[in-house]
PDB file of C-alpha atoms in Angstrom:
ATOM      1  CA  GLN A  82     104.325   7.794 -84.184  1.00 91.00           C
ATOM      2  CA  VAL A  83     101.359   6.094 -82.769  1.00 95.00           C
ATOM      3  CA  GLN A  84     101.674   3.065 -80.567  1.00 97.00           C
ATOM      4  CA  LEU A  85      98.617   0.746 -80.219  1.00 98.00           C
ATOM      5  CA  VAL A  86      98.008  -2.088 -77.605  1.00 98.00           C
ATOM      6  CA  GLU A  87      95.073  -4.320 -77.892  1.00 98.00           C
ATOM      7  CA  SER A  88      93.536  -6.139 -74.898  1.00 98.00           C
ATOM      8  CA  GLY A  89      90.342  -8.083 -74.040  1.00 98.00           C
ATOM      9  CA  GLY A  90      90.751 -10.897 -76.180  1.00 98.00           C
ATOM     10  CA  GLY A  91      89.938 -14.486 -75.016  1.00 98.00           C
ATOM     11  CA  LEU A  92      87.753 -17.574 -75.286  1.00 98.00           C
ATOM     12  CA  VAL A  93      83.817 -17.179 -75.604  1.00 98.00           C
ATOM     13  CA  GLN A  94      80.972 -19.300 -76.622  1.00 98.00           C
ATOM     14  CA  ALA A  95      79.033 -18.809 -79.778  1.00 98.00           C
ATOM     15  CA  GLY A  96      76.341 -16.167 -79.258  1.00 98.00           C
ATOM     16  CA  GLY A  97      78.361 -14.646 -76.533  1.00 98.00           C
ATOM     17  CA  SER A  98      79.929 -11.235 -76.051  1.00 98.00           C
ATOM     18  CA  LEU A  99      83.515  -9.708 -75.834  1.00 98.00           C
ATOM     19  CA  ARG A 100      84.801  -6.409 -75.708  1.00 98.00           C
ATOM     20  CA  LEU A 101      88.137  -5.551 -76.916  1.00 98.00           C
ATOM     21  CA  SER A 102      90.114  -2.361 -76.209  1.00 98.00           C
ATOM     22  CA  CYS A 103      92.865  -0.630 -77.951  1.00 98.00           C
ATOM     23  CA  GLN A 104      95.003   1.818 -76.005  1.00 98.00           C
ATOM     24  CA  ALA A 105      96.852   4.619 -78.228  1.00 97.00           C
ATOM     25  CA  SER A 106      99.658   6.654 -77.413  1.00 96.00           C
ATOM     26  CA  GLY A 107     102.070   9.021 -79.273  1.00 93.00           C
ATOM     27  CA  HIS A 108     101.019  11.311 -81.929  1.00 88.00           C
ATOM     28  CA  THR A 109      97.200  10.635 -81.643  1.00 89.00           C
ATOM     29  CA  PHE A 110      96.605  14.290 -82.666  1.00 86.00           C
ATOM     30  CA  SER A 111      97.525  13.273 -86.315  1.00 92.00           C
ATOM     31  CA  THR A 112      95.223  10.378 -86.376  1.00 94.00           C
ATOM     32  CA  TYR A 113      92.466  10.746 -88.703  1.00 95.00           C
ATOM     33  CA  ALA A 114      90.615   7.393 -87.792  1.00 97.00           C
ATOM     34  CA  MET A 115      90.842   4.149 -86.017  1.00 97.00           C
ATOM     35  CA  ALA A 116      89.998   0.846 -87.052  1.00 98.00           C
ATOM     36  CA  TRP A 117      89.738  -2.739 -86.076  1.00 98.00           C
ATOM     37  CA  PHE A 118      90.894  -5.617 -88.354  1.00 98.00           C
ATOM     38  CA  ARG A 119      90.873  -9.292 -87.748  1.00 98.00           C
ATOM     39  CA  GLN A 120      92.763 -12.247 -89.423  1.00 98.00           C
ATOM     40  CA  PRO A 121      91.164 -15.881 -89.011  1.00 98.00           C
ATOM     41  CA  PRO A 122      93.660 -18.712 -88.939  1.00 97.00           C
ATOM     42  CA  GLY A 123      94.788 -19.426 -92.607  1.00 97.00           C
ATOM     43  CA  LYS A 124      92.893 -16.440 -94.058  1.00 98.00           C
ATOM     44  CA  GLU A 125      94.045 -13.096 -95.005  1.00 98.00           C
ATOM     45  CA  ARG A 126      93.441  -9.969 -92.821  1.00 98.00           C
ATOM     46  CA  GLU A 127      90.011  -8.365 -93.194  1.00 98.00           C
ATOM     47  CA  PHE A 128      88.548  -5.184 -92.111  1.00 98.00           C
ATOM     48  CA  VAL A 129      85.979  -5.092 -89.260  1.00 98.00           C
ATOM     49  CA  ALA A 130      85.046  -1.512 -88.219  1.00 98.00           C
ATOM     50  CA  ALA A 131      86.294   2.078 -88.148  1.00 98.00           C
ATOM     51  CA  ILE A 132      85.651   5.283 -86.484  1.00 98.00           C
ATOM     52  CA  ARG A 133      86.737   8.749 -87.235  1.00 96.00           C
ATOM     53  CA  TRP A 134      88.952  10.053 -84.551  1.00 93.00           C
ATOM     54  CA  ILE A 135      88.762  13.785 -84.710  1.00 86.00           C
ATOM     55  CA  GLY A 136      85.629  15.714 -85.572  1.00 79.00           C
ATOM     56  CA  GLY A 137      82.058  14.481 -85.639  1.00 80.00           C
ATOM     57  CA  SER A 138      80.860  10.958 -85.258  1.00 83.00           C
ATOM     58  CA  LEU A 139      81.473   8.729 -88.103  1.00 95.00           C
ATOM     59  CA  TYR A 140      81.330   4.788 -88.356  1.00 97.00           C
ATOM     60  CA  TYR A 141      81.825   2.226 -90.804  1.00 98.00           C
ATOM     61  CA  TYR A 142      81.468  -1.637 -90.533  1.00 98.00           C
ATOM     62  CA  ALA A 143      82.119  -4.638 -92.546  1.00 98.00           C
ATOM     63  CA  ASP A 144      78.825  -6.317 -93.483  1.00 98.00           C
ATOM     64  CA  SER A 145      79.742  -9.477 -91.725  1.00 97.00           C
ATOM     65  CA  VAL A 146      79.665  -7.613 -88.407  1.00 98.00           C
ATOM     66  CA  LYS A 147      77.071  -4.998 -89.062  1.00 98.00           C
ATOM     67  CA  GLY A 148      74.322  -4.869 -86.362  1.00 98.00           C
ATOM     68  CA  ARG A 149      76.475  -7.099 -83.863  1.00 98.00           C
ATOM     69  CA  PHE A 150      79.649  -5.086 -83.353  1.00 98.00           C
ATOM     70  CA  THR A 151      79.940  -1.723 -82.354  1.00 98.00           C
ATOM     71  CA  ILE A 152      83.047   0.683 -82.451  1.00 98.00           C
ATOM     72  CA  SER A 153      83.646   3.334 -79.943  1.00 97.00           C
ATOM     73  CA  LYS A 154      86.081   5.757 -78.742  1.00 96.00           C
ATOM     74  CA  ASP A 155      87.190   7.864 -75.794  1.00 95.00           C
ATOM     75  CA  ASN A 156      89.436  10.589 -77.056  1.00 93.00           C
ATOM     76  CA  ALA A 157      90.409  11.851 -73.454  1.00 93.00           C
ATOM     77  CA  LYS A 158      91.766   8.287 -72.636  1.00 96.00           C
ATOM     78  CA  ASN A 159      92.898   7.582 -76.214  1.00 96.00           C
ATOM     79  CA  THR A 160      91.253   4.423 -76.447  1.00 97.00           C
ATOM     80  CA  VAL A 161      89.192   2.807 -79.048  1.00 97.00           C
ATOM     81  CA  SER A 162      86.842  -0.125 -78.193  1.00 98.00           C
ATOM     82  CA  LEU A 163      84.957  -2.932 -80.034  1.00 98.00           C
ATOM     83  CA  GLN A 164      82.029  -4.336 -78.465  1.00 98.00           C
ATOM     84  CA  MET A 165      81.235  -7.646 -80.046  1.00 98.00           C
ATOM     85  CA  ASN A 166      77.928  -9.317 -79.558  1.00 98.00           C
ATOM     86  CA  SER A 167      76.273 -12.485 -80.943  1.00 98.00           C
ATOM     87  CA  LEU A 168      79.817 -13.991 -81.567  1.00 98.00           C
ATOM     88  CA  LYS A 169      80.165 -16.600 -84.335  1.00 98.00           C
ATOM     89  CA  PRO A 170      82.720 -19.267 -84.780  1.00 98.00           C
ATOM     90  CA  GLU A 171      83.714 -17.464 -87.892  1.00 97.00           C
ATOM     91  CA  GLY A 172      84.819 -14.403 -85.641  1.00 98.00           C
ATOM     92  CA  THR A 173      87.641 -16.520 -84.217  1.00 98.00           C
ATOM     93  CA  ALA A 174      90.747 -14.541 -85.221  1.00 98.00           C
ATOM     94  CA  VAL A 175      93.398 -12.260 -84.242  1.00 98.00           C
ATOM     95  CA  TYR A 176      91.930  -8.736 -84.010  1.00 98.00           C
ATOM     96  CA  TYR A 177      94.126  -5.901 -84.740  1.00 98.00           C
ATOM     97  CA  CYS A 178      93.672  -2.215 -83.880  1.00 98.00           C
ATOM     98  CA  ALA A 179      95.125   0.293 -86.407  1.00 98.00           C
ATOM     99  CA  ALA A 180      95.408   3.850 -87.071  1.00 97.00           C
ATOM    100  CA  ALA A 181      95.191   6.032 -90.077  1.00 96.00           C
ATOM    101  CA  LEU A 182      96.932   9.397 -90.289  1.00 94.00           C
ATOM    102  CA  TYR A 183      95.128  12.528 -91.255  1.00 90.00           C
ATOM    103  CA  GLY A 184      95.019  12.749 -95.119  1.00 89.00           C
ATOM    104  CA  SER A 185      93.625   8.869 -95.257  1.00 92.00           C
ATOM    105  CA  ARG A 186      90.686   8.263 -97.324  1.00 92.00           C
ATOM    106  CA  TRP A 187      87.360   7.244 -95.480  1.00 94.00           C
ATOM    107  CA  PRO A 188      86.560   4.533 -94.966  1.00 96.00           C
ATOM    108  CA  PRO A 189      90.039   3.363 -94.021  1.00 96.00           C
ATOM    109  CA  VAL A 190      89.658  -0.167 -95.060  1.00 97.00           C
ATOM    110  CA  GLU A 191      93.294  -0.246 -96.553  1.00 95.00           C
ATOM    111  CA  GLY A 192      96.520   1.409 -96.199  1.00 94.00           C
ATOM    112  CA  LEU A 193      96.497   1.811 -92.376  1.00 96.00           C
ATOM    113  CA  ASP A 194      99.583   3.465 -91.006  1.00 96.00           C
ATOM    114  CA  TYR A 195     100.015   2.056 -87.579  1.00 97.00           C
ATOM    115  CA  TRP A 196      99.179  -1.489 -86.309  1.00 98.00           C
ATOM    116  CA  GLY A 197      98.896  -3.093 -82.919  1.00 98.00           C
ATOM    117  CA  GLN A 198     100.218  -6.673 -82.217  1.00 98.00           C
ATOM    118  CA  GLY A 199      96.748  -8.112 -82.065  1.00 98.00           C
ATOM    119  CA  THR A 200      94.644  -9.905 -79.386  1.00 98.00           C
ATOM    120  CA  GLN A 201      93.308 -13.412 -79.911  1.00 98.00           C
ATOM    121  CA  VAL A 202      89.631 -13.899 -79.955  1.00 98.00           C
ATOM    122  CA  THR A 203      88.487 -17.744 -79.929  1.00 98.00           C
ATOM    123  CA  VAL A 204      84.739 -18.379 -80.426  1.00 98.00           C
ATOM    124  CA  SER A 205      83.554 -21.979 -79.625  1.00 98.00           C
ATOM    125  CA  SER A 206      80.553 -23.730 -81.079  1.00 93.00           C
TER     126      SER A 206
END
């Protein structure tokens, strides 16, 4: 199993920045990719960004955050981060970290195997 714990959420003004972190533990060796999702209030959960966990660098971003968000990883520390710049009020949501096991498709926009509990991000206008 893989356990995921998000942190770094909070209140930020529109145009500001926030950095989220995801601490992974357990069988991270079986992880193919890590991803960030978000769920705005009253809306369905949506994909934000993904990074390949093992192997060469590979990234994938939702069009809504492309150019503003950056996903990164530190395999030695078992962490995945999401640097969010130029935040918009539409970015207000609970942000979730998720892991896709080896054998999953790329990009891992659906069918993620493990999920964190989420961290709240509120962007004020």
